[in-house]
Amino acid sequence: MIAQIKSKEKKVQIGCGLGCLGFLVVGGILQLANPSRPGTTTPEPSNSPTITTPAESPHSASTRKHIVGTSWFGCRDRDDLSKLISYAAQGDREAFSRGLAEGVADGQCTVFKDGEEVVLTDTAIFSGLVKVRRVGDTEEWWTNIEAVK
C-alpha cells in the first residue's frame, strides 16, 4: 500500500515537473518571437490604411488550393452539407442524390470540377470541413477538407 502511494507521489512530481518545463519552454519561445528590449521603441501605427493586392498578400499562396477529384460538392450552409454527408454515411443513395439535386437546383449547393482553383476562406477545426470560394467568384461553399489540396 505504501509503495503504491509513493509511486503515485512520484508520478505527480514528474507530471508537475514536465508541465512546468513545458510552460517555461513555451514562455521562452514567445519571448524570442516578440523581444522587447529596454531602450527600444515600438513604431506607432500609421493612420493611413495599407492596401495589399492579392499578389502582395502573404496569405494568397497558402489559401489558394485546387479541387482534387470528381466527386466533391459543397453547400452554402454547413448544416445542409452535414445532412448530405449523413445520408451518404447511412448508405441512403436515394436521399443523398435527391438532397444534392435539390440543393444544386435551388442554388444552395454546387458540384466542383476536378482541378478547379479555389480560395480557402474558413476552416472548421476538428470537423473535417473547410469553406472555399472559386477564384474570381464571391459565393462561398462548405466542403470536405479532403476535396482541396
PDB file of C-alpha atoms in Angstrom:
ATOM      1  CA  MET A   1       0.000   0.000   0.000  1.00  0.00           C
ATOM      2  CA  ILE A   2       2.781   2.434   0.964  1.00  0.00           C
ATOM      3  CA  ALA A   3       4.679   1.529  -2.215  1.00  0.00           C
ATOM      4  CA  GLN A   4       1.606   2.414  -4.294  1.00  0.00           C
ATOM      5  CA  ILE A   5       1.245   5.817  -2.580  1.00  0.00           C
ATOM      6  CA  LYS A   6       4.942   6.606  -3.114  1.00  0.00           C
ATOM      7  CA  SER A   7       4.623   5.557  -6.752  1.00  0.00           C
ATOM      8  CA  LYS A   8       1.647   7.910  -7.210  1.00  0.00           C
ATOM      9  CA  GLU A   9       3.518  10.762  -5.466  1.00  0.00           C
ATOM     10  CA  LYS A  10       6.474  10.222  -7.810  1.00  0.00           C
ATOM     11  CA  LYS A  11       4.148  10.310 -10.876  1.00  0.00           C
ATOM     12  CA  VAL A  12       2.570  13.566  -9.631  1.00  0.00           C
ATOM     13  CA  GLN A  13       6.013  15.095  -9.128  1.00  0.00           C
ATOM     14  CA  ILE A  14       7.143  14.008 -12.604  1.00  0.00           C
ATOM     15  CA  GLY A  15       3.890  15.271 -14.173  1.00  0.00           C
ATOM     16  CA  CYS A  16       4.234  18.652 -12.462  1.00  0.00           C
ATOM     17  CA  GLY A  17       7.877  18.862 -13.466  1.00  0.00           C
ATOM     18  CA  LEU A  18       7.051  18.178 -17.115  1.00  0.00           C
ATOM     19  CA  GLY A  19       4.145  20.631 -17.050  1.00  0.00           C
ATOM     20  CA  CYS A  20       6.317  23.356 -15.541  1.00  0.00           C
ATOM     21  CA  LEU A  21       9.085  22.625 -18.042  1.00  0.00           C
ATOM     22  CA  GLY A  22       6.588  22.848 -20.920  1.00  0.00           C
ATOM     23  CA  PHE A  23       5.309  26.174 -19.595  1.00  0.00           C
ATOM     24  CA  LEU A  24       8.848  27.560 -19.431  1.00  0.00           C
ATOM     25  CA  VAL A  25       9.690  26.359 -22.950  1.00  0.00           C
ATOM     26  CA  VAL A  26       6.548  27.972 -24.413  1.00  0.00           C
ATOM     27  CA  GLY A  27       7.260  31.190 -22.489  1.00  0.00           C
ATOM     28  CA  GLY A  28      10.822  31.252 -23.834  1.00  0.00           C
ATOM     29  CA  ILE A  29       9.648  30.750 -27.402  1.00  0.00           C
ATOM     30  CA  LEU A  30       7.128  33.564 -27.050  1.00  0.00           C
ATOM     31  CA  GLN A  31       9.811  35.831 -25.609  1.00  0.00           C
ATOM     32  CA  LEU A  32      12.148  35.074 -28.520  1.00  0.00           C
ATOM     33  CA  ALA A  33       9.366  35.671 -31.025  1.00  0.00           C
ATOM     34  CA  ASN A  34       8.468  39.064 -29.541  1.00  0.00           C
ATOM     35  CA  PRO A  35      11.517  40.562 -27.816  1.00  0.00           C
ATOM     36  CA  SER A  36      11.120  43.859 -26.015  1.00  0.00           C
ATOM     37  CA  ARG A  37      14.448  45.293 -25.012  1.00  0.00           C
ATOM     38  CA  PRO A  38      14.875  48.330 -22.788  1.00  0.00           C
ATOM     39  CA  GLY A  39      15.679  51.444 -24.759  1.00  0.00           C
ATOM     40  CA  THR A  40      13.863  50.339 -27.899  1.00  0.00           C
ATOM     41  CA  THR A  41      10.555  51.718 -29.015  1.00  0.00           C
ATOM     42  CA  THR A  42       7.768  50.210 -30.986  1.00  0.00           C
ATOM     43  CA  PRO A  43       6.830  52.298 -34.014  1.00  0.00           C
ATOM     44  CA  GLU A  44       3.437  53.949 -33.795  1.00  0.00           C
ATOM     45  CA  PRO A  45       0.862  52.604 -36.225  1.00  0.00           C
ATOM     46  CA  SER A  46       0.161  54.770 -39.231  1.00  0.00           C
ATOM     47  CA  ASN A  47      -3.278  56.323 -39.632  1.00  0.00           C
ATOM     48  CA  SER A  48      -3.254  55.666 -43.364  1.00  0.00           C
ATOM     49  CA  PRO A  49      -4.569  52.252 -44.417  1.00  0.00           C
ATOM     50  CA  THR A  50      -2.255  49.778 -46.070  1.00  0.00           C
ATOM     51  CA  ILE A  51      -3.685  48.147 -49.147  1.00  0.00           C
ATOM     52  CA  THR A  52      -2.201  44.952 -50.457  1.00  0.00           C
ATOM     53  CA  THR A  53      -3.129  43.370 -53.721  1.00  0.00           C
ATOM     54  CA  PRO A  54      -3.679  39.613 -53.879  1.00  0.00           C
ATOM     55  CA  ALA A  55      -0.235  39.172 -55.430  1.00  0.00           C
ATOM     56  CA  GLU A  56       1.368  41.001 -52.473  1.00  0.00           C
ATOM     57  CA  SER A  57      -0.684  39.308 -49.766  1.00  0.00           C
ATOM     58  CA  PRO A  58       1.418  36.964 -47.627  1.00  0.00           C
ATOM     59  CA  HIS A  59      -1.550  34.590 -47.360  1.00  0.00           C
ATOM     60  CA  SER A  60      -2.521  34.405 -51.028  1.00  0.00           C
ATOM     61  CA  ALA A  61      -0.263  31.495 -51.932  1.00  0.00           C
ATOM     62  CA  SER A  62      -1.248  29.449 -48.892  1.00  0.00           C
ATOM     63  CA  THR A  63      -5.011  29.915 -49.280  1.00  0.00           C
ATOM     64  CA  ARG A  64      -5.201  29.065 -52.991  1.00  0.00           C
ATOM     65  CA  LYS A  65      -5.959  25.400 -53.486  1.00  0.00           C
ATOM     66  CA  HIS A  66      -7.344  23.042 -56.116  1.00  0.00           C
ATOM     67  CA  ILE A  67     -10.234  20.612 -56.015  1.00  0.00           C
ATOM     68  CA  VAL A  68      -8.833  17.082 -56.198  1.00  0.00           C
ATOM     69  CA  GLY A  69     -11.189  14.517 -57.713  1.00  0.00           C
ATOM     70  CA  THR A  70     -14.532  14.454 -59.482  1.00  0.00           C
ATOM     71  CA  SER A  71     -16.975  13.611 -56.683  1.00  0.00           C
ATOM     72  CA  TRP A  72     -16.808  16.693 -54.490  1.00  0.00           C
ATOM     73  CA  PHE A  73     -19.664  19.028 -53.724  1.00  0.00           C
ATOM     74  CA  GLY A  74     -20.260  21.933 -51.383  1.00  0.00           C
ATOM     75  CA  CYS A  75     -23.145  23.790 -49.758  1.00  0.00           C
ATOM     76  CA  ARG A  76     -23.573  27.388 -48.619  1.00  0.00           C
ATOM     77  CA  ASP A  77     -24.863  26.225 -45.255  1.00  0.00           C
ATOM     78  CA  ARG A  78     -22.732  23.915 -43.147  1.00  0.00           C
ATOM     79  CA  ASP A  79     -25.816  22.115 -41.785  1.00  0.00           C
ATOM     80  CA  ASP A  80     -27.019  21.310 -45.326  1.00  0.00           C
ATOM     81  CA  LEU A  81     -23.616  19.812 -46.126  1.00  0.00           C
ATOM     82  CA  SER A  82     -23.638  17.782 -42.913  1.00  0.00           C
ATOM     83  CA  LYS A  83     -27.090  16.460 -43.738  1.00  0.00           C
ATOM     84  CA  LEU A  84     -25.948  15.295 -47.186  1.00  0.00           C
ATOM     85  CA  ILE A  85     -22.845  13.692 -45.694  1.00  0.00           C
ATOM     86  CA  SER A  86     -25.006  11.837 -43.158  1.00  0.00           C
ATOM     87  CA  TYR A  87     -27.224  10.456 -45.969  1.00  0.00           C
ATOM     88  CA  ALA A  88     -24.101   9.151 -47.716  1.00  0.00           C
ATOM     89  CA  ALA A  89     -22.698   7.696 -44.468  1.00  0.00           C
ATOM     90  CA  GLN A  90     -26.022   5.918 -43.862  1.00  0.00           C
ATOM     91  CA  GLY A  91     -25.799   4.393 -47.336  1.00  0.00           C
ATOM     92  CA  ASP A  92     -29.041   6.077 -48.439  1.00  0.00           C
ATOM     93  CA  ARG A  93     -28.089   6.883 -52.030  1.00  0.00           C
ATOM     94  CA  GLU A  94     -31.617   7.943 -52.956  1.00  0.00           C
ATOM     95  CA  ALA A  95     -31.816  10.543 -50.164  1.00  0.00           C
ATOM     96  CA  PHE A  96     -28.286  11.754 -50.939  1.00  0.00           C
ATOM     97  CA  SER A  97     -28.955  12.092 -54.684  1.00  0.00           C
ATOM     98  CA  ARG A  98     -32.284  13.808 -54.125  1.00  0.00           C
ATOM     99  CA  GLY A  99     -30.862  16.160 -51.497  1.00  0.00           C
ATOM    100  CA  LEU A 100     -27.885  17.138 -53.638  1.00  0.00           C
ATOM    101  CA  ALA A 101     -30.045  17.600 -56.755  1.00  0.00           C
ATOM    102  CA  GLU A 102     -32.474  19.822 -54.833  1.00  0.00           C
ATOM    103  CA  GLY A 103     -29.578  21.797 -53.326  1.00  0.00           C
ATOM    104  CA  VAL A 104     -27.970  22.376 -56.724  1.00  0.00           C
ATOM    105  CA  ALA A 105     -31.334  23.280 -58.310  1.00  0.00           C
ATOM    106  CA  ASP A 106     -32.083  25.971 -55.725  1.00  0.00           C
ATOM    107  CA  GLY A 107     -28.504  27.294 -55.647  1.00  0.00           C
ATOM    108  CA  GLN A 108     -27.739  26.145 -52.106  1.00  0.00           C
ATOM    109  CA  CYS A 109     -25.208  23.516 -53.199  1.00  0.00           C
ATOM    110  CA  THR A 110     -22.695  23.085 -56.016  1.00  0.00           C
ATOM    111  CA  VAL A 111     -20.656  20.315 -57.615  1.00  0.00           C
ATOM    112  CA  PHE A 112     -16.957  21.022 -58.070  1.00  0.00           C
ATOM    113  CA  LYS A 113     -14.860  20.035 -61.080  1.00  0.00           C
ATOM    114  CA  ASP A 114     -11.524  18.252 -60.731  1.00  0.00           C
ATOM    115  CA  GLY A 115      -8.657  20.774 -60.770  1.00  0.00           C
ATOM    116  CA  GLU A 116     -10.880  23.797 -60.117  1.00  0.00           C
ATOM    117  CA  GLU A 117      -8.920  26.559 -58.382  1.00  0.00           C
ATOM    118  CA  VAL A 118     -10.451  27.694 -55.094  1.00  0.00           C
ATOM    119  CA  VAL A 119      -9.525  30.001 -52.236  1.00  0.00           C
ATOM    120  CA  LEU A 120      -9.722  28.689 -48.686  1.00  0.00           C
ATOM    121  CA  THR A 121     -11.833  31.169 -46.674  1.00  0.00           C
ATOM    122  CA  ASP A 122     -12.593  29.327 -43.420  1.00  0.00           C
ATOM    123  CA  THR A 123     -11.708  26.163 -41.563  1.00  0.00           C
ATOM    124  CA  ALA A 124     -13.925  24.401 -39.057  1.00  0.00           C
ATOM    125  CA  ILE A 125     -11.281  22.841 -36.835  1.00  0.00           C
ATOM    126  CA  PHE A 126     -11.863  19.162 -35.949  1.00  0.00           C
ATOM    127  CA  SER A 127     -14.951  18.887 -38.200  1.00  0.00           C
ATOM    128  CA  GLY A 128     -13.143  17.925 -41.390  1.00  0.00           C
ATOM    129  CA  LEU A 129     -14.824  20.791 -43.259  1.00  0.00           C
ATOM    130  CA  VAL A 130     -13.481  23.887 -44.996  1.00  0.00           C
ATOM    131  CA  LYS A 131     -15.137  26.849 -46.655  1.00  0.00           C
ATOM    132  CA  VAL A 132     -13.930  27.731 -50.143  1.00  0.00           C
ATOM    133  CA  ARG A 133     -14.814  30.028 -52.996  1.00  0.00           C
ATOM    134  CA  ARG A 134     -13.929  29.674 -56.637  1.00  0.00           C
ATOM    135  CA  VAL A 135     -11.227  32.089 -57.809  1.00  0.00           C
ATOM    136  CA  GLY A 136     -12.931  35.210 -59.178  1.00  0.00           C
ATOM    137  CA  ASP A 137     -16.253  34.355 -57.516  1.00  0.00           C
ATOM    138  CA  THR A 138     -17.820  35.653 -54.304  1.00  0.00           C
ATOM    139  CA  GLU A 139     -20.007  32.667 -53.401  1.00  0.00           C
ATOM    140  CA  GLU A 140     -18.568  30.535 -50.604  1.00  0.00           C
ATOM    141  CA  TRP A 141     -19.178  26.821 -50.083  1.00  0.00           C
ATOM    142  CA  TRP A 142     -18.577  24.409 -47.231  1.00  0.00           C
ATOM    143  CA  THR A 143     -16.974  21.177 -48.417  1.00  0.00           C
ATOM    144  CA  ASN A 144     -14.920  18.275 -47.124  1.00  0.00           C
ATOM    145  CA  ILE A 145     -11.308  19.155 -46.323  1.00  0.00           C
ATOM    146  CA  GLU A 146     -10.174  16.180 -48.424  1.00  0.00           C
ATOM    147  CA  ALA A 147     -11.572  17.880 -51.533  1.00  0.00           C
ATOM    148  CA  VAL A 148      -8.822  20.510 -51.561  1.00  0.00           C
ATOM    149  CA  LYS A 149      -5.065  20.251 -51.947  1.00  0.00           C
TER     150      LYS A 149
END
